[in-house]
Structure formats: structure tokens, C-alpha cells
């Protein structure tokens, strides 16, 4: 479920209602604070009690679960098992029991309208009601369609929905209060996270892009007029440049702020496209967002992640796109697309050995990936970066990399220069079979390994070939491409 600040969506003709009267709180037992609840929801415990299954609930079934030790309630068509939450509820058990075994939407709205219950109770989700108890009342015209990707004149691949995928097509409903527009999307898939949903609000239109099982579903809501806009192609929103800082002599960090009404969190390993009009022609180039440093913790994606994008970009004096980009002043805007990319976090979930072969700005996808695996992948033994550059001056975030290697025993970095000075004592040369056989070694026989490659096209091609010759399987090699 998505809650969009209603500031951006004034309900036509509505007046702000006086705040609802306060409610009484009951003292909670020790160990029953909101923080304790958050911890419990992240513990992996089956709080819904259905072993990860989502079911359809009839009114009769809902009514059966009306006791403290077996209590379900329905809010906006979604049914939650709130028994595990009882002791953590600041309003007390009795207040919750008023909605036991029935539709508690009205009760909830009287007291908690602003509470983000869908996030707080998401691990308690049992399923949805077979009959929707909430009616959509606001005048609306909506369209849902599979989005086609169109880029630089290339036709998108045609996707054929088979009968099984048809069953999984999400459905939705939406409603609006003075403060909030809420869109409920029913996906029949657990584990939806904020990276899978992109929300934009522009010119009175709400646009929600939901990415599920390799399909992108577009939800387009206009408050008062029919939607006529062409919805094919990549979607762009204007982002403001808020800072530009030097990384090396030719590479800079560009920090872009997304519009206030946009939610876009670029997943690990994915890129966005920047668009500029250069000499009267629309030019589009891909860039991979990085985190602000190599140390940021990935366990809790921060608010900053969905409001800002940080791009590490090399400026080519003879290039077409980057000199124009470099001319942008703080406060100027640039068009930024939705994210794309074939990398999946599941590729690293139970990983033991990770090797990253990066050349020049091919380092950019490695930044978030490193942060992610070092923080989240418990099985990880080795994360080794082989970083290919021309000279020492070209090495991006060298001191951060060296510091990280000192801090984290699992991480190792090796710089390899193709045009070193005579003083350089480290490795030299370009990517080669002998270099890879020396530096890419499994921590143990049959260790679960992934090797990620990114750099100039020839570097990536050669890297993949050498790795396959050394016996690594296709599944063990990932190359980042547009
Ligand atoms: P271009 O005009 O493409 O020129 C680049 C260089 O090549 C210049 O030195 C130019 O003189 C030379 N050149 C151009 N044409 C020729 C030719 N025909 N023969 C010989 N030399 C030529 N880059 C980043 O800096 N950061 C990123 O995060 C990033 N992410 C990317 C993600 C993906 C998925 C991909 C595919 C690329 C990414 N890139 C990234 C590269 C980026 O998309 C651009 O290619 C890069 O910024 C160069 O753009 P440009 O138009 O300024 O230069
Ligand atoms: P660069 O020209 O400074 O070269 C860096 C190193 O790459 C060199 O020292 C060398 O070791 C290696 N290299 C360069 N050309 C090679 C070749 N022909 N054969 C073998 N090795 C070679 O690098 P740069 O200017 O920073 O370019 C980075 C490249 O990475 C760009 O082409 C960019 O498009 C690409 N990139 C791709 C992605 C992605 O996700 N696909 C992301 C970022 C950058």
C-alpha cells in the first residue's frame, strides 16, 4: 500500500477537519515498545501464522477469529492477524478488540488515520477479503497497463502474458483523505518492498509503476479528467542538481534531488537514464547511482535514498553528453528515468565469494553492491575488487577503498594500472587470463561464487571470455550492461 502526502493532492472543495480528539494510552509492559515490535517483525517469525501464505478471507472466516489469542481484523480490505501485536498496541488490547473478527476500517480512521499501519503490520498480513468493504468514491479515471520500454528508437521486446501470469496481474483501489492519497495494490506476492514501486505526481496525475516478476505495471490516476497521455516509453521526471563535487581530476559526484512527490529508489545493480536536449536532439545516456560513501549501512534504506540520487560521472572533454552535464549549475534541472537492469539481489543472497572486476567508471555498480553484500550477506567470506585504471590519479575513491579493506577483513582491493608511472609498485597491465587465474580464486572448492564485470565494452567481453576459459560457469558471471 502506498501513502502519498496529500499536500500534493488537495481534495477538491474539502476543508481541513479539526484534528480528532486524543485517545488514551495504556502503559505497555517492558519489552513492548514500538522498537521492540519493529525488532520482532524483522526477526523472521511467522506473525501471520500462515507460513508465508496469503489467503482470501470471507466475512464468515473473519468472524471466527475474534478472540484475544486468535484475533484477525480487516482494514481497507486487508486482513491482519493482530494477536502478536496486542501487547505492543499503545491504545491497549481492549481498543483493538473492538474490531476483532470484523472490518475495523471506520474505527481505525476515527483514531489512527495517519498511522502507517500497513508497514507496521505487514508481517501480520493474512490476505485480503473476498468482498471489498471499501467503496471508491472519488471521481477518477484510471488505466493499468503493462509498460513498454522504448529507448533511442529501439523497439521493446514483446512480452506475451501466458494464462498463469494473467492470474497474477495485480489489482488496486485508491482513496483520498484531506492529507493522504492511499493506493492499495493487491499483488498475491509477499515481500513487496519500496524498491519495487515508483511513484510520481505531476500536473495533477498520480503515476505508480509496480515492478513484479520482470513485468512493469503502470497505474495512472487522474483526479478529474480522462487520461490521454501516451504512456509508452521510459518515464522521466525533472530532478534538481543540488551539489557537484570532485572525485578525481575528471570525475565528479552529482547529487540530484527528486521532486517532492516522487518516490524512486534505485535497486542495487540498476541504472537510470539521463536525458538532455543537445543541439536540438534528445540524447539519453545510462548512469548507475552510487551511495554517498562506501561505508553507508544498507540494513535500513534511509529517507535520503528515495529522495536523492548520487551519480559518479566521468567528464569526457570530447564527449557528447558529459560536457553538457558538467555545465549544469546548482539549482538546474535534468530529466531522470525510472531504473532498469538485470541484476537481482537473489544472485548474492547465499554467496560465499564475490569478485568484482571494474575498469574506470565501471566501478559505479560495485559501490552499492559492496555496501549491500558486506552488510546483508552473512555467508560472505571474500569480497575482492580488482580495479583497473590507467594511472593512480584515475583511481576512484582510493582512500575509501583502502580504509574499507582495513576495516573489514572480508574485503580486499587490488589496483591494476595500464599506464603506470615508474614509481608504481603495484600490479600493472590490462585484463588477461594469467592475471585472472592469479587473482580470482575460490575460498574453497565449490564455494558459491559470483564474478561481476563492468567497464569498457572490450574489457567486459574479454573478462567474460577469460573467466569462462578458467572454468567459471555462465551463472557465476554477471556483466552490467544497458
Ligand atoms: P561519448 O560521446 O560517448 O564519448 C566518450 C569518449 O569516447 C570520448 O573520449 C570520445 O572522444 C570517445 N569517442 C566517442 N566516439 C568515438 C569513436 N567513434 N571513436 C573513438 N572514440 C570515440 N559513466 C559514468 O561516468 N558513470 C556511470 O555511473 C555510468 N554508468 C553507466 C551505466 C551503464 C549501464 C552504461 C552502459 C554506461 C554507463 N556509463 C557511466 C557511461 C555513460 O553512459 C556514457 O557512455 C559516458 O558518460 C560517456 O558519455 P559522453 O556522451 O560524454 O561521451
Ligand atoms: P578508461 O578508459 O579510463 O579505462 C580504464 C581501464 O579499463 C584501463 O586502464 C584498462 O585496464 C581498461 N580498458 C580500457 N579499454 C580497454 C580495452 N579496449 N580492452 C581492455 N581493457 C580496457 O575507462 P573509463 O573512461 O572510465 O570508461 C569506463 C567504461 O565503463 C565506459 O565505457 C562506460 O560506458 C563503462 N561503464 C559501464 C557501466 C555499466 O553498467 N555497464 C557502468 C559504468 C561505466
Coordinates of C-alpha atoms and ligand atoms in Angstrom, one line a residue:
X1 CA 0.0 0.0 0.0
X2 CA 1.3 3.5 -0.9
X3 CA 0.6 6.6 1.1
X4 CA 1.4 9.8 -0.7
X5 CA 1.5 13.0 1.3
X6 CA -1.8 14.7 0.5
X7 CA -0.3 18.1 0.5
X8 CA 0.2 17.4 -3.2
X9 CA -3.4 16.3 -3.6
X10 CA -5.8 18.8 -2.2
X11 CA -9.3 17.2 -2.2
X12 CA -11.4 19.4 -4.3
X13 CA -13.7 21.6 -2.2
X14 CA -12.6 20.0 1.1
X15 CA -11.8 21.8 4.2
X16 CA -9.3 20.6 6.8
X17 CA -11.1 18.9 9.5
X18 CA -10.2 19.6 13.1
X19 CA -7.8 17.1 14.5
X20 CA -9.6 14.1 16.1
X21 CA -9.6 14.0 19.8
X22 CA -6.7 12.4 21.5
X23 CA -7.0 8.8 22.7
X24 CA -6.0 7.3 25.9
X25 CA -2.8 5.3 26.1
X26 CA -2.2 2.3 28.3
X27 CA 1.1 1.6 30.0
X28 CA 3.0 -1.1 28.0
X29 CA 4.9 -3.9 29.6
X30 CA 8.7 -3.7 29.5
X31 CA 10.0 -5.0 26.1
X32 CA 6.8 -4.0 24.3
X33 CA 7.8 -0.7 22.8
X34 CA 7.5 0.2 19.1
X35 CA 11.2 -0.5 18.7
X36 CA 10.6 -4.0 20.3
X37 CA 7.8 -4.5 17.8
X38 CA 9.9 -3.5 14.9
X39 CA 12.6 -5.9 16.0
X40 CA 10.1 -8.7 16.3
X41 CA 8.7 -8.0 12.8
X42 CA 12.3 -8.3 11.4
X43 CA 13.1 -11.5 13.3
X44 CA 11.6 -13.7 10.5
X45 CA 9.0 -15.1 12.9
X46 CA 5.7 -16.1 11.2
X47 CA 3.5 -13.4 12.7
X48 CA 0.6 -14.0 10.4
X49 CA 0.6 -17.7 11.3
X50 CA 0.1 -19.0 7.8
X51 CA 3.7 -19.9 6.9
X52 CA 4.1 -17.1 4.4
X53 CA 0.9 -17.9 2.5
X54 CA -1.7 -15.2 1.7
X55 CA -5.3 -16.3 1.6
X56 CA -8.7 -14.9 0.6
X57 CA -10.8 -14.3 3.6
X58 CA -14.6 -14.5 3.7
X59 CA -16.7 -12.5 6.2
X60 CA -17.6 -15.8 7.9
X61 CA -14.0 -16.8 8.3
X62 CA -13.0 -13.3 9.6
X63 CA -15.7 -13.5 12.3
X64 CA -14.3 -16.8 13.5
X65 CA -11.1 -15.0 14.6
X66 CA -12.5 -12.7 17.3
X67 CA -10.7 -13.8 20.5
X68 CA -7.6 -12.2 22.0
X69 CA -5.5 -15.3 21.3
X70 CA -6.8 -15.6 17.8
X71 CA -7.7 -12.2 16.5
X72 CA -8.0 -11.0 12.9
X73 CA -9.1 -7.6 11.8
X74 CA -9.8 -6.1 8.4
X75 CA -8.6 -2.7 7.4
X76 CA -9.3 -1.4 3.9
X77 CA -9.9 -4.9 2.5
X78 CA -6.7 -6.4 4.0
X79 CA -6.9 -8.9 6.9
X80 CA -4.3 -8.9 9.7
X81 CA -3.6 -11.3 12.5
X82 CA -3.2 -8.8 15.3
X83 CA -2.8 -11.3 18.2
X84 CA 1.0 -11.0 18.2
X85 CA 0.6 -7.1 18.2
X86 CA -1.8 -6.9 21.1
X87 CA 0.7 -6.3 23.9
X88 CA 2.5 -3.7 21.7
X89 CA -0.5 -1.5 21.0
X90 CA -0.2 1.8 22.8
X91 CA -4.1 2.1 22.9
X92 CA -4.3 -1.2 24.7
X93 CA -5.8 -4.6 23.9
X94 CA -9.4 -3.5 24.6
X95 CA -9.3 -0.9 21.9
X96 CA -8.0 -3.4 19.4
X97 CA -10.7 -6.0 20.4
X98 CA -13.4 -3.6 19.3
X99 CA -12.5 -4.5 15.8
X100 CA -11.9 -8.2 16.4
X101 CA -13.2 -10.5 13.7
X102 CA -14.6 -7.7 11.6
X103 CA -14.0 -4.7 9.4
X104 CA -12.2 -2.1 11.5
X105 CA -11.6 0.5 8.8
X106 CA -14.0 3.1 10.3
X107 CA -12.8 2.6 13.8
X108 CA -9.2 2.8 12.5
X109 CA -9.9 6.0 10.6
X110 CA -11.5 7.7 13.6
X111 CA -8.4 7.2 15.7
X112 CA -5.4 6.3 13.6
X113 CA -5.9 7.8 10.2
X114 CA -2.3 8.9 10.0
X115 CA -0.7 5.8 11.3
X116 CA 1.3 3.8 8.8
X117 CA -0.4 0.5 9.9
X118 CA 0.4 -1.3 6.6
X119 CA 4.1 -1.0 7.2
X120 CA 3.8 -1.8 11.0
X121 CA 1.5 -4.8 10.5
X122 CA 2.9 -6.1 7.2
X123 CA 4.3 -9.3 8.7
X124 CA 0.8 -9.9 10.2
X125 CA -0.9 -9.9 6.8
X126 CA -3.2 -12.9 6.4
X127 CA -4.6 -11.9 3.0
X128 CA -7.5 -9.9 1.5
X129 CA -11.2 -10.1 1.9
X130 CA -13.2 -11.8 -0.9
X131 CA -15.7 -8.9 -0.8
X132 CA -14.1 -5.5 -0.7
X133 CA -15.6 -3.5 2.2
X134 CA -14.3 -0.1 0.9
X135 CA -16.0 1.7 -1.9
X136 CA -14.0 4.0 -4.1
X137 CA -15.9 7.3 -4.2
X138 CA -13.7 9.9 -5.7
X139 CA -14.3 10.7 -9.4
X140 CA -11.5 9.1 -11.2
X141 CA -10.3 7.7 -14.5
X142 CA -7.7 5.1 -14.2
X143 CA -5.7 2.9 -16.6
X144 CA -3.5 0.0 -15.8
X145 CA -1.3 -1.4 -18.5
X146 CA 1.9 -3.2 -18.9
X147 CA 4.5 -0.6 -19.7
X148 CA 6.6 -0.8 -22.9
X149 CA 10.1 0.2 -22.8
X150 CA 11.3 2.4 -25.8
X151 CA 14.7 3.7 -25.9
X152 CA 16.7 5.5 -28.5
X153 CA 14.4 4.3 -31.3
X154 CA 14.9 0.6 -30.3
X155 CA 11.6 -1.4 -30.2
X156 CA 10.9 -3.0 -26.9
X157 CA 10.8 -6.8 -26.7
X158 CA 7.2 -8.0 -27.0
X159 CA 6.1 -9.7 -23.8
X160 CA 3.5 -12.3 -24.0
X161 CA 1.4 -12.9 -20.9
X162 CA 0.6 -16.6 -20.6
X163 CA -2.5 -17.7 -18.7
X164 CA -0.6 -18.3 -15.4
X165 CA 0.9 -14.8 -15.4
X166 CA -2.5 -13.4 -16.2
X167 CA -3.7 -14.7 -12.9
X168 CA -1.0 -12.7 -11.2
X169 CA -1.9 -9.4 -12.7
X170 CA -2.2 -7.0 -9.8
X171 CA -5.5 -5.2 -9.0
X172 CA -5.8 -2.0 -7.0
X173 CA -8.1 0.6 -5.4
X174 CA -7.4 4.1 -4.2
X175 CA -9.0 6.7 -2.0
X176 CA -8.2 10.1 -0.6
X177 CA -8.5 12.0 2.6
X178 CA -7.6 15.6 3.3
X179 CA -4.0 14.6 3.9
X180 CA -3.3 11.5 2.0
X181 CA -3.9 9.6 -1.2
X182 CA -3.8 5.9 -0.5
X183 CA -3.3 3.4 -3.3
X184 CA -3.8 -0.3 -2.3
X185 CA -2.3 -2.7 -4.8
X186 CA -3.1 -6.4 -4.5
X187 CA -0.3 -8.5 -5.9
X188 CA -0.6 -12.0 -4.5
X189 CA 3.1 -11.7 -3.8
X190 CA 4.7 -11.3 -0.5
X191 CA 7.9 -9.4 0.2
X192 CA 7.0 -6.3 -1.8
X193 CA 9.5 -3.5 -0.9
X194 CA 9.9 0.1 -1.7
X195 CA 12.4 -0.5 -4.5
X196 CA 9.6 -2.2 -6.5
X197 CA 7.3 0.8 -6.5
X198 CA 8.0 4.1 -8.2
X199 CA 5.5 7.0 -7.5
X200 CA 5.3 10.3 -9.3
X201 CA 2.9 13.1 -9.0
X202 CA 3.0 15.7 -11.8
X203 CA 0.3 18.1 -13.2
X204 CA -2.4 16.5 -11.1
X205 CA -1.7 13.0 -12.2
X206 CA -0.5 10.2 -10.0
X207 CA 1.6 7.6 -11.7
X208 CA 2.6 4.4 -9.9
X209 CA 5.0 1.9 -11.5
X210 CA 4.9 -1.5 -9.9
X211 CA 7.6 -3.9 -10.8
X212 CA 6.6 -7.6 -10.2
X213 CA 8.2 -10.7 -11.6
X214 CA 10.0 -9.0 -14.5
X215 CA 6.9 -7.1 -15.5
X216 CA 6.2 -3.4 -15.0
X217 CA 2.6 -2.4 -14.3
X218 CA 1.6 1.1 -14.7
X219 CA -1.2 2.7 -12.7
X220 CA -2.2 6.1 -13.9
X221 CA -4.7 8.1 -11.9
X222 CA -6.1 11.5 -12.7
X223 CA -8.3 13.2 -10.2
X224 CA -10.8 14.8 -12.6
X225 CA -10.1 14.2 -16.3
X226 CA -9.6 11.2 -18.5
X227 CA -6.0 10.1 -19.1
X228 CA -5.0 10.8 -22.6
X229 CA -1.2 10.9 -22.3
X230 CA 0.8 8.4 -24.2
X231 CA 2.1 6.0 -21.5
X232 CA 4.6 4.1 -23.6
X233 CA 8.4 4.6 -23.2
X234 CA 10.6 5.4 -20.3
X235 CA 9.1 7.9 -17.8
X236 CA 11.2 10.9 -16.9
X237 CA 10.9 13.4 -14.1
X238 CA 12.9 16.6 -13.7
X239 CA 15.4 16.5 -10.9
X240 CA 17.3 19.4 -9.4
X241 CA 21.1 19.4 -9.2
X242 CA 21.9 20.2 -5.6
X243 CA 25.7 19.6 -5.4
X244 CA 28.6 18.7 -7.6
X245 CA 31.9 17.6 -6.0
X246 CA 35.2 16.4 -7.4
X247 CA 36.2 12.8 -7.0
X248 CA 39.3 12.8 -9.3
X249 CA 40.7 15.2 -11.9
X250 CA 38.0 14.2 -14.4
X251 CA 35.2 12.5 -12.4
X252 CA 32.5 14.2 -10.2
X253 CA 29.7 13.3 -7.9
X254 CA 26.4 14.8 -8.9
X255 CA 23.7 14.8 -6.3
X256 CA 20.2 15.2 -7.7
X257 CA 17.1 15.8 -5.7
X258 CA 13.9 14.1 -6.9
X259 CA 10.7 16.0 -7.0
X260 CA 8.9 16.0 -3.6
X261 CA 6.1 13.9 -4.9
X262 CA 8.3 11.2 -6.4
X263 CA 9.4 8.0 -4.7
X264 CA 12.2 6.3 -6.7
X265 CA 14.7 4.0 -5.0
X266 CA 17.2 2.6 -7.5
X267 CA 17.9 -1.1 -6.6
X268 CA 21.4 -2.4 -6.3
X269 CA 23.0 -3.1 -9.7
X270 CA 20.5 -1.0 -11.7
X271 CA 20.9 2.2 -13.7
X272 CA 18.8 5.2 -14.7
X273 CA 18.9 7.2 -17.9
X274 CA 19.6 10.9 -18.0
X275 CA 18.1 12.9 -20.8
X276 CA 19.2 16.2 -22.2
X277 CA 18.4 18.2 -25.4
X278 CA 21.7 18.8 -27.1
X279 CA 21.8 20.8 -30.3
X280 CA 18.1 20.3 -30.7
X281 CA 18.3 16.5 -30.3
X282 CA 17.1 14.4 -27.3
X283 CA 20.2 12.5 -26.0
X284 CA 19.8 9.7 -23.5
X285 CA 22.7 8.0 -21.6
X286 CA 22.7 5.5 -18.7
X287 CA 24.3 6.1 -15.3
X288 CA 24.5 3.9 -12.2
X289 CA 23.6 5.6 -8.9
X290 CA 26.1 5.1 -6.1
X291 CA 25.7 5.6 -2.3
X292 CA 27.3 8.7 -0.8
X293 CA 30.2 6.6 0.6
X294 CA 31.4 3.1 0.8
X295 CA 30.5 2.9 4.5
X296 CA 26.8 3.5 4.4
X297 CA 24.7 0.9 6.0
X298 CA 22.2 -0.9 3.8
X299 CA 20.1 -2.5 6.5
X300 CA 17.8 0.4 6.8
X301 CA 17.4 2.3 3.5
X302 CA 17.3 5.9 4.6
X303 CA 14.8 8.5 3.6
X304 CA 17.7 10.1 1.6
X305 CA 17.7 7.0 -0.7
X306 CA 14.3 7.7 -2.1
X307 CA 14.6 11.5 -2.3
X308 CA 18.1 11.9 -3.8
X309 CA 20.3 10.2 -6.4
X310 CA 24.1 10.3 -6.4
X311 CA 25.8 9.8 -9.7
X312 CA 29.6 9.4 -10.1
X313 CA 30.3 10.6 -13.7
X314 CA 33.5 11.0 -15.7
X315 CA 33.5 14.1 -17.9
X316 CA 35.0 13.4 -21.4
X317 CA 36.1 16.7 -22.9
X318 CA 35.3 15.4 -26.4
X319 CA 32.2 13.6 -25.3
X320 CA 28.7 14.4 -26.4
X321 CA 26.8 14.2 -23.2
X322 CA 29.1 14.7 -20.2
X323 CA 30.4 18.2 -21.1
X324 CA 26.8 19.5 -21.2
X325 CA 26.1 17.8 -17.9
X326 CA 29.2 19.5 -16.4
X327 CA 27.8 22.8 -17.5
X328 CA 24.7 22.4 -15.3
X329 CA 24.6 24.9 -12.4
X330 CA 23.4 24.1 -8.9
X331 CA 19.6 24.5 -9.0
X332 CA 19.3 23.5 -12.7
X333 CA 17.2 20.5 -13.6
X334 CA 17.8 17.4 -15.6
X335 CA 15.4 14.6 -16.7
X336 CA 15.9 11.3 -14.9
X337 CA 14.2 8.0 -16.0
X338 CA 13.0 5.0 -14.0
X339 CA 15.6 2.4 -13.2
X340 CA 16.4 -0.7 -15.2
X341 CA 18.9 -3.5 -15.0
X342 CA 19.1 -7.3 -15.0
X343 CA 20.9 -7.7 -11.6
X344 CA 18.9 -9.4 -8.9
X345 CA 19.7 -9.4 -5.2
X346 CA 18.9 -13.1 -5.2
X347 CA 22.2 -13.6 -7.0
X348 CA 24.1 -12.7 -3.9
X349 CA 21.8 -13.9 -1.1
X350 CA 23.8 -17.0 -0.1
X351 CA 27.1 -16.0 -1.7
X352 CA 30.5 -17.0 -0.3
X353 CA 32.9 -15.5 -2.8
X354 CA 32.3 -12.2 -4.6
X355 CA 34.8 -10.9 -7.2
X356 CA 34.3 -7.5 -8.8
X357 CA 36.2 -6.7 -12.0
X358 CA 35.8 -3.0 -12.6
X359 CA 37.5 -0.7 -15.1
X360 CA 37.3 3.1 -14.7
X361 CA 33.8 4.2 -14.1
X362 CA 32.8 0.6 -14.3
X363 CA 33.3 0.9 -10.6
X364 CA 29.9 2.6 -10.1
X365 CA 27.6 -0.5 -9.9
X366 CA 30.2 -2.1 -7.5
X367 CA 29.6 0.6 -4.9
X368 CA 26.0 -0.2 -3.8
X369 CA 26.7 -3.9 -4.4
X370 CA 29.7 -3.8 -2.0
X371 CA 27.7 -1.9 0.6
X372 CA 24.9 -4.4 0.2
X373 CA 26.8 -7.7 0.5
X374 CA 29.1 -6.5 3.3
X375 CA 26.1 -5.5 5.4
X376 CA 23.5 -8.1 4.4
X377 CA 25.1 -11.4 3.2
X378 CA 26.0 -13.4 6.3
X379 CA 27.6 -16.3 4.2
X380 CA 30.1 -14.0 2.6
X381 CA 33.8 -14.9 3.1
X382 CA 35.5 -12.8 0.4
X383 CA 34.6 -9.6 -1.5
X384 CA 37.5 -8.8 -3.7
X385 CA 37.7 -5.8 -6.1
X386 CA 40.1 -5.9 -9.0
X387 CA 40.2 -2.3 -10.0
X388 CA 41.6 -1.5 -13.5
X389 CA 42.7 2.1 -14.2
X390 CA 45.1 3.9 -16.5
X391 CA 47.0 5.8 -13.8
X392 CA 47.0 6.3 -10.0
X393 CA 45.2 9.7 -10.5
X394 CA 42.3 7.9 -12.1
X395 CA 41.5 5.6 -9.2
X396 CA 38.1 6.5 -7.8
X397 CA 37.6 6.6 -4.0
X398 CA 41.0 5.0 -3.5
X399 CA 41.3 6.1 0.2
X400 CA 37.8 4.9 1.0
X401 CA 38.6 1.5 -0.6
X402 CA 41.9 1.2 1.3
X403 CA 40.1 2.1 4.6
X404 CA 37.3 -0.4 3.9
X405 CA 39.9 -3.1 3.4
X406 CA 41.5 -2.3 6.8
X407 CA 38.1 -2.2 8.5
X408 CA 36.5 -5.4 7.0
X409 CA 38.7 -8.5 6.7
X410 CA 36.4 -9.9 4.0
X411 CA 37.1 -7.1 1.7
X412 CA 40.3 -6.9 -0.4
X413 CA 41.2 -4.4 -3.2
X414 CA 43.8 -4.8 -5.9
X415 CA 44.7 -1.8 -8.2
X416 CA 45.9 -2.7 -11.6
X417 CA 47.3 0.1 -13.8
X418 CA 47.6 0.1 -17.6
X419 CA 49.7 3.3 -17.8
X420 CA 51.6 3.5 -14.5
X421 CA 54.5 5.8 -13.7
X422 CA 57.8 4.2 -13.0
X423 CA 57.2 4.6 -9.3
X424 CA 54.2 2.3 -9.2
X425 CA 55.0 -0.8 -7.2
X426 CA 51.6 -2.5 -7.7
X427 CA 50.2 -4.7 -10.4
X428 CA 50.2 -3.4 -14.0
X429 CA 48.7 -4.3 -17.4
X430 CA 45.3 -4.9 -18.7
X431 CA 42.8 -7.7 -18.1
X432 CA 44.3 -11.1 -19.0
X433 CA 43.9 -14.7 -18.4
X434 CA 47.1 -15.0 -16.4
X435 CA 46.1 -12.1 -14.2
X436 CA 42.6 -13.5 -13.5
X437 CA 43.9 -17.0 -12.7
X438 CA 46.3 -15.4 -10.2
X439 CA 43.8 -13.1 -8.5
X440 CA 40.4 -14.8 -8.8
X441 CA 40.5 -17.9 -6.6
X442 CA 37.6 -19.6 -4.8
X443 CA 37.9 -19.6 -1.0
X444 CA 37.2 -23.3 -1.0
X445 CA 36.3 -25.9 -3.6
X446 CA 32.7 -25.5 -4.9
X447 CA 32.2 -22.2 -3.0
X448 CA 29.2 -20.3 -4.1
X449 CA 30.8 -17.6 -6.3
X450 CA 29.7 -14.6 -8.3
X451 CA 32.0 -12.5 -10.5
X452 CA 30.7 -9.2 -11.6
X453 CA 32.3 -7.4 -14.6
X454 CA 31.9 -3.8 -15.6
X455 CA 33.9 -1.4 -17.8
X456 CA 34.6 -0.5 -21.4
X457 CA 32.8 -3.0 -23.8
X458 CA 36.1 -4.7 -24.8
X459 CA 37.2 -5.1 -21.2
X460 CA 33.9 -6.7 -20.3
X461 CA 33.9 -9.0 -23.3
X462 CA 37.5 -10.1 -22.7
X463 CA 36.8 -10.5 -18.9
X464 CA 33.8 -12.8 -19.5
X465 CA 35.8 -14.9 -22.1
X466 CA 38.8 -15.3 -19.8
X467 CA 36.6 -16.3 -16.9
X468 CA 34.8 -18.9 -18.9
X469 CA 38.1 -20.3 -20.1
X470 CA 39.1 -20.6 -16.5
X471 CA 36.1 -22.8 -15.8
X472 CA 33.6 -20.4 -14.3
X473 CA 30.0 -21.0 -15.4
X474 CA 27.7 -18.5 -17.0
X475 CA 25.6 -18.4 -13.8
X476 CA 28.7 -17.4 -11.9
X477 CA 29.4 -14.3 -14.1
X478 CA 27.4 -11.2 -14.2
X479 CA 28.1 -8.3 -16.5
X480 CA 26.5 -4.9 -16.1
X481 CA 25.0 -3.6 -19.4
X482 CA 22.3 -1.2 -20.5
Ligands
LIG1 P1 30.9 10.0 -25.7 O1 30.4 11.0 -26.8 O2 30.2 8.7 -25.7 O3 32.4 9.8 -25.8 C1 33.2 9.1 -24.8 C2 34.7 9.0 -25.2 O4 34.8 8.2 -26.3 C3 35.2 10.4 -25.5 O5 36.6 10.5 -25.1 C4 35.1 10.5 -27.0 O6 36.1 11.3 -27.6 C5 35.4 9.0 -27.4 N1 34.7 8.6 -28.6 C6 33.4 8.8 -28.9 N2 33.1 8.3 -30.1 C7 34.3 7.7 -30.5 C8 34.6 7.0 -31.7 N3 33.8 6.7 -32.7 N4 35.9 6.5 -31.8 C9 36.8 6.8 -30.8 N5 36.5 7.5 -29.7 C10 35.3 7.9 -29.6 N6 29.5 6.6 -16.9 C11 29.8 7.2 -15.8 O7 30.7 8.1 -15.8 N7 29.2 6.9 -14.6 C12 28.3 5.9 -14.5 O8 27.7 5.7 -13.5 C13 27.9 5.2 -15.7 N8 27.0 4.2 -15.7 C14 26.8 3.5 -16.9 C15 25.8 2.5 -16.9 C16 25.6 1.8 -18.0 C17 24.6 0.6 -18.0 C18 26.3 2.1 -19.2 C19 26.1 1.3 -20.4 C20 27.2 3.1 -19.2 C21 27.4 3.9 -18.1 N9 28.3 5.0 -18.1 C22 28.6 5.6 -16.9 C23 28.8 5.5 -19.4 C24 27.9 6.7 -19.9 O9 26.6 6.1 -20.2 C25 28.4 7.4 -21.1 O10 28.7 6.5 -22.1 C26 29.6 8.3 -20.8 O11 29.2 9.3 -19.8 C27 30.1 9.0 -22.0 O12 29.2 9.9 -22.5 P2 29.6 11.1 -23.5 O13 28.4 11.3 -24.4 O14 30.0 12.3 -22.7 O15 30.8 10.6 -24.3
LIG2 P1 39.4 4.1 -19.0 O1 39.4 4.4 -20.5 O2 39.9 5.1 -18.1 O3 40.0 2.7 -18.8 C1 40.1 2.1 -17.6 C2 40.7 0.8 -17.7 O4 39.9 -0.1 -18.5 C3 42.1 0.8 -18.4 O5 43.1 1.1 -17.6 C4 42.2 -0.6 -18.9 O6 42.7 -1.5 -17.9 C5 40.7 -1.0 -19.2 N1 40.5 -0.9 -20.6 C6 40.1 0.3 -21.3 N2 40.0 0.0 -22.6 C7 40.2 -1.4 -22.7 C8 40.1 -2.2 -23.8 N3 39.9 -1.8 -25.0 N4 40.4 -3.5 -23.6 C9 40.7 -4.0 -22.4 N5 40.7 -3.2 -21.3 C10 40.5 -1.9 -21.5 O7 37.9 3.8 -18.6 P2 36.7 4.8 -18.5 O8 36.9 6.0 -19.4 O9 36.4 5.1 -17.1 O10 35.5 4.0 -19.1 C11 34.6 3.2 -18.3 C12 33.7 2.4 -19.2 O11 32.8 1.7 -18.4 C13 32.9 3.3 -20.2 O12 32.9 2.6 -21.4 C14 31.5 3.1 -19.6 O13 30.5 3.1 -20.6 C15 31.5 1.8 -18.9 N6 30.5 1.7 -17.8 C16 29.6 0.8 -17.9 C17 28.7 0.7 -16.9 C18 27.6 -0.4 -16.9 O14 26.9 -0.6 -16.0 N7 27.6 -1.2 -18.0 C19 28.7 1.5 -15.7 C20 29.7 2.4 -15.7 C21 30.6 2.6 -16.7

